[in-house]
Amino acid sequence: MDHDSARSPSGRSQNEPEGETSTPRVSRFRNLDGVTEEERRRPPADDPALVDLEHAAANALPDQLPLFGAREDGTFTTPVGGVQPLHASSSLDLGRTWYRRELELARRPRNTIESYSFDLQ
């Protein structure tokens, strides 16, 4: 089946609700002759506050568990299973990791794990 045959006689796609037509996506670079890499990487926002927010988020460090745990005597140890023990004063990131690990150990479906983990962000 070719792409045109999936359209109804009215010209709209079979997936589009009646009375609604999709507008073609317009490039934000449509009036420019050439685009630099800097311009391509710039967030698509006209508000300077949003641009600053995007830059701050891009420069933030990723959430990542520590590779080594520090003991009281100053030596380092590798946590069992790569995850620090969970305490009442533990960070929310560590709690999310433990929750995800429990779901994985319970052999929950991958989409369930992804969905539940996304809801905690």
JSON list of C-alpha atoms in Angstrom, two decimals:
[
{"chain": "A", "resi": 1, "resn": "MET", "atom": "CA", "xyz": [0.00, 0.00, 0.00]},
{"chain": "A", "resi": 2, "resn": "ASP", "atom": "CA", "xyz": [1.46, 3.30, -0.96]},
{"chain": "A", "resi": 3, "resn": "HIS", "atom": "CA", "xyz": [1.37, 6.42, 1.21]},
{"chain": "A", "resi": 4, "resn": "ASP", "atom": "CA", "xyz": [-1.27, 8.20, -0.92]},
{"chain": "A", "resi": 5, "resn": "SER", "atom": "CA", "xyz": [-3.66, 5.26, -0.72]},
{"chain": "A", "resi": 6, "resn": "ALA", "atom": "CA", "xyz": [-3.87, 5.67, 3.08]},
{"chain": "A", "resi": 7, "resn": "ARG", "atom": "CA", "xyz": [-5.60, 9.03, 2.62]},
{"chain": "A", "resi": 8, "resn": "SER", "atom": "CA", "xyz": [-9.31, 9.39, 2.27]},
{"chain": "A", "resi": 9, "resn": "PRO", "atom": "CA", "xyz": [-10.88, 11.07, -0.78]},
{"chain": "A", "resi": 10, "resn": "SER", "atom": "CA", "xyz": [-11.08, 14.32, 1.22]},
{"chain": "A", "resi": 11, "resn": "GLY", "atom": "CA", "xyz": [-7.29, 14.39, 1.41]},
{"chain": "A", "resi": 12, "resn": "ARG", "atom": "CA", "xyz": [-6.94, 13.82, 5.14]},
{"chain": "A", "resi": 13, "resn": "SER", "atom": "CA", "xyz": [-5.23, 10.83, 6.71]},
{"chain": "A", "resi": 14, "resn": "GLN", "atom": "CA", "xyz": [-7.37, 8.00, 8.08]},
{"chain": "A", "resi": 15, "resn": "ASN", "atom": "CA", "xyz": [-5.91, 8.65, 11.56]},
{"chain": "A", "resi": 16, "resn": "GLU", "atom": "CA", "xyz": [-6.93, 12.32, 11.60]},
{"chain": "A", "resi": 17, "resn": "PRO", "atom": "CA", "xyz": [-10.24, 13.13, 13.30]},
{"chain": "A", "resi": 18, "resn": "GLU", "atom": "CA", "xyz": [-12.96, 14.49, 11.05]},
{"chain": "A", "resi": 19, "resn": "GLY", "atom": "CA", "xyz": [-12.92, 18.25, 10.80]},
{"chain": "A", "resi": 20, "resn": "GLU", "atom": "CA", "xyz": [-9.25, 18.53, 11.79]},
{"chain": "A", "resi": 21, "resn": "THR", "atom": "CA", "xyz": [-6.42, 18.85, 9.35]},
{"chain": "A", "resi": 22, "resn": "SER", "atom": "CA", "xyz": [-2.79, 18.68, 10.27]},
{"chain": "A", "resi": 23, "resn": "THR", "atom": "CA", "xyz": [-0.68, 21.71, 9.56]},
{"chain": "A", "resi": 24, "resn": "PRO", "atom": "CA", "xyz": [2.66, 21.00, 7.97]},
{"chain": "A", "resi": 25, "resn": "ARG", "atom": "CA", "xyz": [5.65, 21.35, 10.27]},
{"chain": "A", "resi": 26, "resn": "VAL", "atom": "CA", "xyz": [7.51, 24.56, 9.55]},
{"chain": "A", "resi": 27, "resn": "SER", "atom": "CA", "xyz": [11.25, 24.67, 10.12]},
{"chain": "A", "resi": 28, "resn": "ARG", "atom": "CA", "xyz": [12.52, 27.34, 12.46]},
{"chain": "A", "resi": 29, "resn": "PHE", "atom": "CA", "xyz": [15.33, 27.88, 9.95]},
{"chain": "A", "resi": 30, "resn": "ARG", "atom": "CA", "xyz": [13.01, 28.48, 6.97]},
{"chain": "A", "resi": 31, "resn": "ASN", "atom": "CA", "xyz": [14.14, 32.06, 6.22]},
{"chain": "A", "resi": 32, "resn": "LEU", "atom": "CA", "xyz": [17.86, 31.44, 6.69]},
{"chain": "A", "resi": 33, "resn": "ASP", "atom": "CA", "xyz": [20.27, 30.74, 3.84]},
{"chain": "A", "resi": 34, "resn": "GLY", "atom": "CA", "xyz": [22.66, 28.74, 6.01]},
{"chain": "A", "resi": 35, "resn": "VAL", "atom": "CA", "xyz": [22.68, 27.49, 9.59]},
{"chain": "A", "resi": 36, "resn": "THR", "atom": "CA", "xyz": [25.70, 27.10, 11.84]},
{"chain": "A", "resi": 37, "resn": "GLU", "atom": "CA", "xyz": [26.08, 24.27, 14.33]},
{"chain": "A", "resi": 38, "resn": "GLU", "atom": "CA", "xyz": [25.65, 26.79, 17.16]},
{"chain": "A", "resi": 39, "resn": "GLU", "atom": "CA", "xyz": [22.27, 27.82, 15.71]},
{"chain": "A", "resi": 40, "resn": "ARG", "atom": "CA", "xyz": [21.19, 24.21, 15.27]},
{"chain": "A", "resi": 41, "resn": "ARG", "atom": "CA", "xyz": [22.06, 23.37, 18.87]},
{"chain": "A", "resi": 42, "resn": "ARG", "atom": "CA", "xyz": [20.27, 26.41, 20.28]},
{"chain": "A", "resi": 43, "resn": "PRO", "atom": "CA", "xyz": [16.97, 25.47, 22.00]},
{"chain": "A", "resi": 44, "resn": "PRO", "atom": "CA", "xyz": [13.89, 26.36, 19.95]},
{"chain": "A", "resi": 45, "resn": "ALA", "atom": "CA", "xyz": [12.64, 29.06, 22.30]},
{"chain": "A", "resi": 46, "resn": "ASP", "atom": "CA", "xyz": [12.11, 32.78, 21.81]},
{"chain": "A", "resi": 47, "resn": "ASP", "atom": "CA", "xyz": [11.97, 33.57, 25.53]},
{"chain": "A", "resi": 48, "resn": "PRO", "atom": "CA", "xyz": [15.48, 34.27, 26.92]},
{"chain": "A", "resi": 49, "resn": "ALA", "atom": "CA", "xyz": [14.46, 32.84, 30.31]},
{"chain": "A", "resi": 50, "resn": "LEU", "atom": "CA", "xyz": [13.66, 29.49, 28.65]},
{"chain": "A", "resi": 51, "resn": "VAL", "atom": "CA", "xyz": [16.98, 29.54, 26.80]},
{"chain": "A", "resi": 52, "resn": "ASP", "atom": "CA", "xyz": [18.81, 30.16, 30.10]},
{"chain": "A", "resi": 53, "resn": "LEU", "atom": "CA", "xyz": [16.86, 27.33, 31.72]},
{"chain": "A", "resi": 54, "resn": "GLU", "atom": "CA", "xyz": [17.81, 24.97, 28.87]},
{"chain": "A", "resi": 55, "resn": "HIS", "atom": "CA", "xyz": [21.49, 25.90, 29.19]},
{"chain": "A", "resi": 56, "resn": "ALA", "atom": "CA", "xyz": [21.41, 25.36, 32.96]},
{"chain": "A", "resi": 57, "resn": "ALA", "atom": "CA", "xyz": [19.82, 21.93, 32.50]},
{"chain": "A", "resi": 58, "resn": "ALA", "atom": "CA", "xyz": [22.36, 20.97, 29.83]},
{"chain": "A", "resi": 59, "resn": "ASN", "atom": "CA", "xyz": [25.25, 21.95, 32.11]},
{"chain": "A", "resi": 60, "resn": "ALA", "atom": "CA", "xyz": [23.88, 20.12, 35.17]},
{"chain": "A", "resi": 61, "resn": "LEU", "atom": "CA", "xyz": [25.58, 16.93, 36.17]},
{"chain": "A", "resi": 62, "resn": "PRO", "atom": "CA", "xyz": [23.66, 13.74, 35.40]},
{"chain": "A", "resi": 63, "resn": "ASP", "atom": "CA", "xyz": [22.12, 11.71, 38.20]},
{"chain": "A", "resi": 64, "resn": "GLN", "atom": "CA", "xyz": [24.56, 8.87, 38.67]},
{"chain": "A", "resi": 65, "resn": "LEU", "atom": "CA", "xyz": [25.34, 6.55, 41.52]},
{"chain": "A", "resi": 66, "resn": "PRO", "atom": "CA", "xyz": [28.84, 6.79, 42.99]},
{"chain": "A", "resi": 67, "resn": "LEU", "atom": "CA", "xyz": [31.30, 4.19, 41.78]},
{"chain": "A", "resi": 68, "resn": "PHE", "atom": "CA", "xyz": [32.87, 3.81, 45.24]},
{"chain": "A", "resi": 69, "resn": "GLY", "atom": "CA", "xyz": [31.55, 4.19, 48.76]},
{"chain": "A", "resi": 70, "resn": "ALA", "atom": "CA", "xyz": [33.64, 5.94, 51.42]},
{"chain": "A", "resi": 71, "resn": "ARG", "atom": "CA", "xyz": [34.15, 4.34, 54.83]},
{"chain": "A", "resi": 72, "resn": "GLU", "atom": "CA", "xyz": [34.62, 6.19, 58.11]},
{"chain": "A", "resi": 73, "resn": "ASP", "atom": "CA", "xyz": [38.38, 5.52, 58.05]},
{"chain": "A", "resi": 74, "resn": "GLY", "atom": "CA", "xyz": [38.72, 7.24, 54.64]},
{"chain": "A", "resi": 75, "resn": "THR", "atom": "CA", "xyz": [39.14, 4.09, 52.56]},
{"chain": "A", "resi": 76, "resn": "PHE", "atom": "CA", "xyz": [36.94, 3.29, 49.60]},
{"chain": "A", "resi": 77, "resn": "THR", "atom": "CA", "xyz": [34.80, 0.27, 48.97]},
{"chain": "A", "resi": 78, "resn": "THR", "atom": "CA", "xyz": [32.60, -0.91, 46.13]},
{"chain": "A", "resi": 79, "resn": "PRO", "atom": "CA", "xyz": [28.98, -1.14, 47.27]},
{"chain": "A", "resi": 80, "resn": "VAL", "atom": "CA", "xyz": [27.40, -4.58, 46.91]},
{"chain": "A", "resi": 81, "resn": "GLY", "atom": "CA", "xyz": [25.32, -4.57, 43.74]},
{"chain": "A", "resi": 82, "resn": "GLY", "atom": "CA", "xyz": [26.54, -1.07, 42.97]},
{"chain": "A", "resi": 83, "resn": "VAL", "atom": "CA", "xyz": [23.85, 0.56, 45.11]},
{"chain": "A", "resi": 84, "resn": "GLN", "atom": "CA", "xyz": [24.39, 2.24, 48.49]},
{"chain": "A", "resi": 85, "resn": "PRO", "atom": "CA", "xyz": [22.21, 1.06, 51.39]},
{"chain": "A", "resi": 86, "resn": "LEU", "atom": "CA", "xyz": [18.88, 2.84, 51.70]},
{"chain": "A", "resi": 87, "resn": "HIS", "atom": "CA", "xyz": [18.22, 4.87, 54.87]},
{"chain": "A", "resi": 88, "resn": "ALA", "atom": "CA", "xyz": [15.50, 7.30, 55.93]},
{"chain": "A", "resi": 89, "resn": "SER", "atom": "CA", "xyz": [17.87, 10.18, 55.14]},
{"chain": "A", "resi": 90, "resn": "SER", "atom": "CA", "xyz": [18.88, 8.81, 51.71]},
{"chain": "A", "resi": 91, "resn": "SER", "atom": "CA", "xyz": [18.47, 10.95, 48.61]},
{"chain": "A", "resi": 92, "resn": "LEU", "atom": "CA", "xyz": [15.42, 10.67, 46.39]},
{"chain": "A", "resi": 93, "resn": "ASP", "atom": "CA", "xyz": [17.64, 9.48, 43.52]},
{"chain": "A", "resi": 94, "resn": "LEU", "atom": "CA", "xyz": [18.84, 6.57, 45.64]},
{"chain": "A", "resi": 95, "resn": "GLY", "atom": "CA", "xyz": [15.24, 5.74, 46.59]},
{"chain": "A", "resi": 96, "resn": "ARG", "atom": "CA", "xyz": [14.25, 5.71, 42.91]},
{"chain": "A", "resi": 97, "resn": "THR", "atom": "CA", "xyz": [17.15, 3.39, 42.12]},
{"chain": "A", "resi": 98, "resn": "TRP", "atom": "CA", "xyz": [16.16, 0.97, 44.85]},
{"chain": "A", "resi": 99, "resn": "TYR", "atom": "CA", "xyz": [12.52, 1.05, 43.71]},
{"chain": "A", "resi": 100, "resn": "ARG", "atom": "CA", "xyz": [13.54, 0.34, 40.11]},
{"chain": "A", "resi": 101, "resn": "ARG", "atom": "CA", "xyz": [15.81, -2.49, 41.31]},
{"chain": "A", "resi": 102, "resn": "GLU", "atom": "CA", "xyz": [12.96, -4.05, 43.29]},
{"chain": "A", "resi": 103, "resn": "LEU", "atom": "CA", "xyz": [10.71, -3.93, 40.22]},
{"chain": "A", "resi": 104, "resn": "GLU", "atom": "CA", "xyz": [13.44, -5.57, 38.12]},
{"chain": "A", "resi": 105, "resn": "LEU", "atom": "CA", "xyz": [14.02, -8.29, 40.74]},
{"chain": "A", "resi": 106, "resn": "ALA", "atom": "CA", "xyz": [10.25, -8.91, 40.81]},
{"chain": "A", "resi": 107, "resn": "ARG", "atom": "CA", "xyz": [10.52, -9.50, 37.03]},
{"chain": "A", "resi": 108, "resn": "ARG", "atom": "CA", "xyz": [7.99, -6.82, 36.17]},
{"chain": "A", "resi": 109, "resn": "PRO", "atom": "CA", "xyz": [7.56, -6.10, 32.44]},
{"chain": "A", "resi": 110, "resn": "ARG", "atom": "CA", "xyz": [10.05, -3.59, 31.03]},
{"chain": "A", "resi": 111, "resn": "ASN", "atom": "CA", "xyz": [7.33, -1.12, 30.03]},
{"chain": "A", "resi": 112, "resn": "THR", "atom": "CA", "xyz": [5.92, -1.23, 33.58]},
{"chain": "A", "resi": 113, "resn": "ILE", "atom": "CA", "xyz": [9.34, -0.51, 35.06]},
{"chain": "A", "resi": 114, "resn": "GLU", "atom": "CA", "xyz": [9.92, 2.38, 32.65]},
{"chain": "A", "resi": 115, "resn": "SER", "atom": "CA", "xyz": [6.46, 3.82, 33.31]},
{"chain": "A", "resi": 116, "resn": "TYR", "atom": "CA", "xyz": [6.68, 3.57, 37.11]},
{"chain": "A", "resi": 117, "resn": "SER", "atom": "CA", "xyz": [10.21, 4.99, 37.12]},
{"chain": "A", "resi": 118, "resn": "PHE", "atom": "CA", "xyz": [9.16, 7.87, 34.84]},
{"chain": "A", "resi": 119, "resn": "ASP", "atom": "CA", "xyz": [6.31, 8.73, 37.20]},
{"chain": "A", "resi": 120, "resn": "LEU", "atom": "CA", "xyz": [8.82, 9.25, 40.03]},
{"chain": "A", "resi": 121, "resn": "GLN", "atom": "CA", "xyz": [10.86, 11.88, 38.20]}
]
